[in-house]
Structures are given as C-alpha cells and as structure tokens.
C-alpha atoms as one frame of an Amber mdcrd trajectory, in Angstrom:
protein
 -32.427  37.919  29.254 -28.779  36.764  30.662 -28.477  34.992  27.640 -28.596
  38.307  25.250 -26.833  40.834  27.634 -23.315  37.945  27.725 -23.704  37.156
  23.701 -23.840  41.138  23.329 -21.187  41.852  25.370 -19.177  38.982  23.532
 -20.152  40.535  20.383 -18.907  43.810  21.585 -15.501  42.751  22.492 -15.198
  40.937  18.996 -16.164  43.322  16.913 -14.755  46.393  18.311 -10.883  47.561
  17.405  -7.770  47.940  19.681  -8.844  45.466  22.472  -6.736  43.162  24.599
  -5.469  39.926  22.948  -6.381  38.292  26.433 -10.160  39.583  26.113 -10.046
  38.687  22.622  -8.783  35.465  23.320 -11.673  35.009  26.747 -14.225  36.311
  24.403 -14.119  33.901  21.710 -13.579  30.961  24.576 -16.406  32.099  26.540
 -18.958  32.125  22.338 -17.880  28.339  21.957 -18.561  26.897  25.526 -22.213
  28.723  24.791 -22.463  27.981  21.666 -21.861  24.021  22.707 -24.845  24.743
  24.957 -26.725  26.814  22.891 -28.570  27.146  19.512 -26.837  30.190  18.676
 -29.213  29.875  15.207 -32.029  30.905  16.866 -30.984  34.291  17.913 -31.099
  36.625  15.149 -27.906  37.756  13.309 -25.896  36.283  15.911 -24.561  33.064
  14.255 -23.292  34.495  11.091 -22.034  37.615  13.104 -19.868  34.901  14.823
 -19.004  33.121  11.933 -17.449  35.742  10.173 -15.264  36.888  13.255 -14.293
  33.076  13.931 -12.874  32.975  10.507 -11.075  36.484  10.554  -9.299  35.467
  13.286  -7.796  32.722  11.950  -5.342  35.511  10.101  -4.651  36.917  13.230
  -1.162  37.640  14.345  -1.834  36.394  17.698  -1.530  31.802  17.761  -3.396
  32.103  21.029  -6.397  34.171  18.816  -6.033  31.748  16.357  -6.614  28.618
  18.656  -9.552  29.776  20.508 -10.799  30.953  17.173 -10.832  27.549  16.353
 -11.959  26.041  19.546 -15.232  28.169  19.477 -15.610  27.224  15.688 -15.839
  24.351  16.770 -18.034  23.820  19.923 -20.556  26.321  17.997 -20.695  23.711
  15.523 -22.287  21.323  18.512 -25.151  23.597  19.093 -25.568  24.787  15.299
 -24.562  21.808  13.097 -26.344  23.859  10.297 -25.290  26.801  10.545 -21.109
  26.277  12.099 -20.389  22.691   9.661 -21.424  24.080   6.193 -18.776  27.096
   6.932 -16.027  24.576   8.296 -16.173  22.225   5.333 -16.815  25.217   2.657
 -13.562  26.740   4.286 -11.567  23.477   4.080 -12.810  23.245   0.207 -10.919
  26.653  -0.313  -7.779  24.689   0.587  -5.939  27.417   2.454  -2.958  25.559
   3.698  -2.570  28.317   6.091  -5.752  27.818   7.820  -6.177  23.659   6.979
  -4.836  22.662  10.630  -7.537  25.389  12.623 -10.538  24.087  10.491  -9.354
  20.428  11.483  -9.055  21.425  15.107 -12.371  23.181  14.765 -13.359  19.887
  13.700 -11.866  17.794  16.001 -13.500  20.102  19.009 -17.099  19.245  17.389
 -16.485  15.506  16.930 -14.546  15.475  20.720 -17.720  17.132  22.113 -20.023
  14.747  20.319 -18.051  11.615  22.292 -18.437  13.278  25.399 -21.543  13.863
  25.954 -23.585  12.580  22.795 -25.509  15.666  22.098 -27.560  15.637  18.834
 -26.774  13.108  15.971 -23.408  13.839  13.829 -24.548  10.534  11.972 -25.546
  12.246   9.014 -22.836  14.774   8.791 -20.021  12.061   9.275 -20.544  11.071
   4.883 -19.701  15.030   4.653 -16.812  15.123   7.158 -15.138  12.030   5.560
 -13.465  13.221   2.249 -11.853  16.015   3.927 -10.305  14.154   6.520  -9.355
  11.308   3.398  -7.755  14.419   1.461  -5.170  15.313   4.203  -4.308  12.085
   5.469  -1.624  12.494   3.005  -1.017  15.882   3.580   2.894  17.155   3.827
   2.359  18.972   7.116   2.811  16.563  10.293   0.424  18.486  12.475  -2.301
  19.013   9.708  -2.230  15.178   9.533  -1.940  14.509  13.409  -5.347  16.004
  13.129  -7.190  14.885  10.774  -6.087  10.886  12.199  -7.242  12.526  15.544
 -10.314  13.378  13.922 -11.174  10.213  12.524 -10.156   8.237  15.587 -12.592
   9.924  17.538 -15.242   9.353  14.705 -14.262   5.250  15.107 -15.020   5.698
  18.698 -18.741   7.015  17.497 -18.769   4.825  14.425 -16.777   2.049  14.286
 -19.042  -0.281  11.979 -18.697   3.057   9.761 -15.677   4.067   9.663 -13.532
   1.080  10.261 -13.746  -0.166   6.798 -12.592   2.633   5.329  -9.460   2.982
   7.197  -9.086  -0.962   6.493  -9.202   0.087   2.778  -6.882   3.404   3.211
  -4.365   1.174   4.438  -4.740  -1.721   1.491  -4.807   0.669  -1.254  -1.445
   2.476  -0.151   0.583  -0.194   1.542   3.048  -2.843   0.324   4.916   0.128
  -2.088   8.167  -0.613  -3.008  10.596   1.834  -4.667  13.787   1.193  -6.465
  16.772   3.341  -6.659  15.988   3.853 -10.045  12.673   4.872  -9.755  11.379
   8.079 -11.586  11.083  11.174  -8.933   6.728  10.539 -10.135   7.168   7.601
  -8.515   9.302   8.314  -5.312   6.449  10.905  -5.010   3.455   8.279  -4.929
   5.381   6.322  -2.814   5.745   8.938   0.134   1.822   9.905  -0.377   1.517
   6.357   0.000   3.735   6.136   2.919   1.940   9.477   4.853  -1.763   7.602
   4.051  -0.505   4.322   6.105   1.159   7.150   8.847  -2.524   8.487   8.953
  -4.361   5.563   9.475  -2.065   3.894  12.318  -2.217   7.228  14.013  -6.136
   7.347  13.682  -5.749   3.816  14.865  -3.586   4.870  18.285  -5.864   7.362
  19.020  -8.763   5.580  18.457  -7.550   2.614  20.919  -6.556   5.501  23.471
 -10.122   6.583  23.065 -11.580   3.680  24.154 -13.033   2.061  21.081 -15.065
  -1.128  21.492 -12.156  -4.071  21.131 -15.169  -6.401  19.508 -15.371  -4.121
  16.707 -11.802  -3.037  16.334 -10.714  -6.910  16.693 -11.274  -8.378  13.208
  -9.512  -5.290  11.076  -6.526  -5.507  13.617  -3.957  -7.879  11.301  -4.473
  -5.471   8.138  -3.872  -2.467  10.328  -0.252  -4.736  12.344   0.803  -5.389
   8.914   2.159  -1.413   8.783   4.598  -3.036  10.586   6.262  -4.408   7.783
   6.164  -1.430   5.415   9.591   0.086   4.281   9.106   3.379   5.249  10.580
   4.238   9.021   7.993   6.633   9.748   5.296   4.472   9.543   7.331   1.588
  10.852   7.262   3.668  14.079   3.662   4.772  14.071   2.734   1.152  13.713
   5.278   0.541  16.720   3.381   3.446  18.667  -0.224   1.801  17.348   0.880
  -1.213  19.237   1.934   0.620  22.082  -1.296   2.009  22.802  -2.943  -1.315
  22.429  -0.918  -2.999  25.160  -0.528  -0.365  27.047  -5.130  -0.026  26.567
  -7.146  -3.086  25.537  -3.777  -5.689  25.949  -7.248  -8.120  24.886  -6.873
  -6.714  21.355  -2.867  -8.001  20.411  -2.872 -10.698  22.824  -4.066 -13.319
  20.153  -2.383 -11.675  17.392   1.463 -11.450  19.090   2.994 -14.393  17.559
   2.448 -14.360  14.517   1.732 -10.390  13.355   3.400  -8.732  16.342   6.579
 -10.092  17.609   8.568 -11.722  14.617   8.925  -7.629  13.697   9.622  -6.398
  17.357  12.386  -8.790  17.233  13.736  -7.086  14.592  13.337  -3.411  15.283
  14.175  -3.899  18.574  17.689  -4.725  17.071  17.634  -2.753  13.906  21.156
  -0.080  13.641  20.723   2.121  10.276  23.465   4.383  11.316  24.876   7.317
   8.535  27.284   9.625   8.804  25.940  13.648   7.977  28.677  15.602   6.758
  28.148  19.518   8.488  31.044  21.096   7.087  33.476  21.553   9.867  32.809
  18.258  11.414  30.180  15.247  10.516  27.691  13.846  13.078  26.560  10.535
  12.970  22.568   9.912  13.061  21.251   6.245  14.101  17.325   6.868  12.076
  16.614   3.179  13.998  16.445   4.663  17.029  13.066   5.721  17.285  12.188
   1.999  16.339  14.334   0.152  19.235  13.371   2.718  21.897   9.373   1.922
  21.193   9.963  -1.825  20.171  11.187  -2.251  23.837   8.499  -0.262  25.886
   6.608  -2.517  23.708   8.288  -5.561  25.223   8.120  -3.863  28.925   4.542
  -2.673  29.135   3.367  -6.623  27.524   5.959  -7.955  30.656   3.448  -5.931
  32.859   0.073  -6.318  31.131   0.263  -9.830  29.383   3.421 -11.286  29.981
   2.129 -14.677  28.709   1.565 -13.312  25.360   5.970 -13.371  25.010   8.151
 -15.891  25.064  10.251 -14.948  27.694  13.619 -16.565  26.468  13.653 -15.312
  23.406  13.344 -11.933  24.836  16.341 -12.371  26.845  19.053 -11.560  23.888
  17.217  -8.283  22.665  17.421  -7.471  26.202  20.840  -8.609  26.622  21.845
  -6.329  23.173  19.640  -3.474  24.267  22.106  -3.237  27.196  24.862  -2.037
  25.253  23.341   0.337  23.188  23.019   4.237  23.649  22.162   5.502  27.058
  18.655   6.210  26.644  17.721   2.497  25.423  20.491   1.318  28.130  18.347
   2.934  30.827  14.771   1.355  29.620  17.055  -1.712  29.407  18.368  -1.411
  33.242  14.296  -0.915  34.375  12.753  -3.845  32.242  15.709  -5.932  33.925
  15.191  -4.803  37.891  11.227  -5.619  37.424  12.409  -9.114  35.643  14.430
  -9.971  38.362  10.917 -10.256  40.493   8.594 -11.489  38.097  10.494 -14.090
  35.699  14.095 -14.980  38.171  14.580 -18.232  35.793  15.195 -16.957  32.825
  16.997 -13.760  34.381  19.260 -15.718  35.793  19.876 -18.512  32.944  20.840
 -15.671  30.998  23.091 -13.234  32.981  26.108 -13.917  31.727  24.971 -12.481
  28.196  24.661  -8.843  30.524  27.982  -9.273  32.237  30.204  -6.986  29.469
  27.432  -4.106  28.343  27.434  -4.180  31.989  30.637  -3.685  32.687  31.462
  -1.387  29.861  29.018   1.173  31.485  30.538   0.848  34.603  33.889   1.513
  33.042  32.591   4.667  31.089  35.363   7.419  31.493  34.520  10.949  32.551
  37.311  12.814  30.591  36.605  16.426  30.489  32.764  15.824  31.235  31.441
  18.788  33.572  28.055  19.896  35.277  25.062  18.895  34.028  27.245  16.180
  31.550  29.083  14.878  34.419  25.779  14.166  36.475  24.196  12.511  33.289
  27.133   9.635  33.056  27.225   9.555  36.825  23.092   8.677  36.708  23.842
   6.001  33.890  26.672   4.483  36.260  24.439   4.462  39.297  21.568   2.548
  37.264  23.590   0.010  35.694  25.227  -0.364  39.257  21.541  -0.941  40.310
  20.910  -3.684  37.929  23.796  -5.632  39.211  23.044  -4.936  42.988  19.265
  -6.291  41.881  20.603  -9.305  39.688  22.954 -10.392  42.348  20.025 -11.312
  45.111  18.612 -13.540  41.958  18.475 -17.248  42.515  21.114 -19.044  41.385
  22.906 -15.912  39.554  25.733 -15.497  41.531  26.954 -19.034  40.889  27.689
 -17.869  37.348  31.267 -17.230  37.538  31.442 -14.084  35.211  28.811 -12.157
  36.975  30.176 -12.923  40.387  33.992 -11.825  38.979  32.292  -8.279  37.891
C-alpha cells in the first residue's frame, strides 16, 4: 500500500549513512506527523526500528536533527502510547542531562497533540508522566524546566481536577523559605531548589491560563498560586508577575476578585522596587538594577488591567507609580509615556488632578543632552524625546490640565 512504500522510504533515509541533514531532518518530520495518525505498532518491526533511530539522533551533531528527533518521538507517542511512552519515560529514568530537555519536548509534543484534537485517552498515562515532570521542576537548567511547566500546563488544560492539586501542594511545600546570611551553603542549596519548584509551578500556571484552562476550576487554587508574589526570591517574584500577566491579559474574570487584596498591595511595590549594585569588571564597573525585570512587568500589569478591567484598580493610587515610573530608565519611561496617552482618553480626572507630579521626569527627558551620541544612539534619545514630547502634546488637550501652572510653564 501507500502507507508501506512512504514508511519504507522513511526508513531508508534513516537508516542509511552519509545523507543530507535536510532529508534527515524531513524524514524524521514526515515518521511523527504519521505516526500521530497512525498505529505505527501494527506494522511489523517498524516501531522499534523507529525508536531506536529517534533516540540515536538525539546525539547527533546537528540541533535541527535533534529537534525533529524529538518532535517525531513525540507525535509517534499519539498513535503508539504503548509502544513510544514506555521508551520516553525509561529514557528520562536514565537521567541523561544531555538528552532531559528532547525527552520533555517529546513529551510536550504528545500531551500538545492530545489538547488538540483529543485522540485516545492519556488519562491513564498522566500518574506515569507526573513524577518526571515533579523531578525537574527543580532542575538547574532554565529550558529543561520551561518544559516540563509547559508540560504540565498543558496537562491542567486536560486535567485540571487532577492536576491542580498537586501544583497547589508543589507550591505549599516549597514556598515561604527564608535564608539568613548565616545560613550553611546545605541550606542556601534547599532554598534555591525551593525557589526553582515555586518558578515551575507559576510558569505551569502562565501557560496553563494562556492555554485556555477552565477559570471555574483554576479559580479556587488562584490565592495559593498569587501568594509567589511575596516570596524573596526575584526570579520567582517575576514569574509570579508574568503569571498575572497572562491572567489579565486571558481570563481578566480570574484576578478581578482577587486584585485588592492578593494582587495589587505587591504591584505597588515592585512597580517601585530599585535594588541597584555596582559589578566591578576590572577596568571599569557597571551598574546592574536586578528590579528591573519586576517594574517593567508590574506596569504592563497595571496597563493591560487599564484596558481589560480597569475597575478592578484604584485609579488614584495608580497615579504616583505612574508619576515615578516616568523618571526611570528609558524602557519603563516609554511604557510610562503609552499608559499615560491612553489615560488621557479613558480616566481625564485623575490625569489631570495629578499632572503636576509628571511635570519634572517630564522635563528632564526633554532636557536629555546628546553629547557625543551618534547613529543608531543618537536616533534612540531622539525617539525618547519625541515620545515624552507626545505625552505633553496629549496631556495638554486634557480638561482642566493646562490651568495647572507648572505644566502650562513647561
């Protein structure tokens, strides 16, 4: 049939020496998307044939080999669970570190293909699945992680009564850590497994919400998962930042309720937070603001609620974050120019009660000198100039602004 003739020509191609990486690469593509399709069990010798080339190629020199190794791993696994999971999870056992992030993406291909289109059960399998993707949640390797919470926010999509709980109890078990100074290096060490556990679970979290999980099920474990927010560690302050992110920016439904009291008291804070250290490089030292990250997604936080569900923030006490976040560095000064041009339209009052608190970040971007600034520098600063000139063109048509003597001086 047409069947055999393309699996023995894929086959070929595989097993024979000194081809193409590009038909290597098409060949293994071309064994997944059938294997999704097809019970490649029930042709004889063909599934472990497969098998065993999938999993040589993961030492192949070639990342593009390597990836579409994975891939067809992976979608094999949809149309031979029996066969294509037992070799995943025996490989992950092995504990390769090498090879940990294919498996997981060989994994992640089955469980994405099971949300698509709901072929067979992976019910059953999901109790097998599980430890693996427990064991590197804490994993020292950002992408290996990145996975495995991509993995199991895909599995809450397909089984959120399921798995739910468990991320609910990842979270309890390794939050609330606290090191000293003093501590012993044993117990720096728990505390950053700790810390990469609560990373894991607001990333499965994100993706999960991005994923379109059912908010009804989601709702209830939302404070335990918002309380990440508080933990020490910046890295999963951030994560937690981004979780929220994907919640407004998704199912706004899902925070709405829970703003107030487990959302904004800490985007008030991050949205200001400085933790600015000097790195000494030798010749010169560079100074490195790790807050950043934090005030840059606590205020498309604040933007993307202003768009979605504005009534879930009190507008006023907004206005001073905004206000600071209009002096900082030029990247939060420009998020800070947009948020105020669309507040000009949507909330005038409180725009204009409060412009005089712009008036100097204002004008000390307008006064920002050029020096010896040249090409691509030079057009940067001029951009920055022009927006901040924007903001003041927009504020000015604002009722009742302009009667503010400091802003109509500038």
């Amino acid at each position: 049939s047409n069947r055999d003739a393309v699996v023995k020509d894929i086959l070929a191609t595989l097993e024979s020496k000194g081809k193409k990486t590009q038909e290597v690469q098409l060949a293994l593509l071309i064994s997944g998307d059938l294997g999704r399709l097809v019970n490649l069990s029930d042709m004889e010798g063909v599934a472990s044939r497969l098998q065993t080339i999938y999993l040589a190629s993961f030492d192949s020199p070639s990342e593009e080999v390597k990836h579409a190794a994975a891939y067809a791993l992976g979608r094999s696994a949809v149309g031979s669970m029996q066969t294509f999971l037992p070799a995943i999870l025996d490989a992950l056992e092995q504990n390769n570190e090498k090879k940990q992030y294919l498996l997981l993406s060989a994994l992640r291909e089955l469980i994405h293909c099971h949300r698509l289109d709901g072929s067979g059960d992976i019910g059953p399998s999901v109790p097998l699945i599980l430890p693996h993707l427990f064991t590197h949640s804490t994993d020292k390797e950002e992408g290996v992680r990145t996975m495995a919470a991509e993995c199991l926010g895909s599995l809450t999509c397909l089984q959120p009564s399921e798995i739910l709980p468990q991320l609910k109890d990842l979270a309890s078990k390794h939050s609330g850590t606290k090191v000293s100074d003093d501590a012993s290096e044993e117990e720096k060490d728990a505390a950053k497994k700790d810390a990469l556990a609560c990373w894991t679970v607001a990333t499965a979290v994100k993706f999960a919400i991005a994923g379109k999980v059912d908010p009804e099920q989601l709702g209830p474990f939302m404070p335990t998962f918002l309380a990440l927010l508080k933990e020490e560690d910046l890295l999963v302050k951030n994560t937690a930042l981004l979780m929220v992110y994907s919640a407004v920016h998704h199912k706004p439904q899902l925070v709405t309720g829970l703003m107030h009291e487990h959302i904004l008291p800490s985007l008030y804070e991050l949205a200001c937070l400085n933790l600015k250290r000097v790195v000494d490089m030798g010749p010169f030292k560079h100074t490195v603001d790790d807050a950043l990250p934090l005030r840059k997604a606590s205020l498309s936080i604040f933007a993307t609620c202003l768009e979605k569900c504005p009534s879930s923030i009190d507008i006023a006490a907004f206005m001073p974050v905004l206000a600071k976040a209009l002096e900082d560095v030029e990247d939060v000064q420009l998020q800070a120019h947009q948020i105020c041009i669309s507040m000009c339209t949507r909330h005038p009052v409180p725009v204009a009660n409060s412009v005089e608190s712009f008036v100097e970040p204002l004008e000390k971007t307008l006064n920002k000198k050029k020096g010896q600034k040249t090409g691509t520098e030079l057009e940067r600063l001029n951009d920055w100039i022009k927006s901040a000139l924007r903001v003041i063109v927009v504020l000015s048509g604002v009722d009742g602004a302009m009667s503010n003597r400091k802003f109509s001086d500038l």
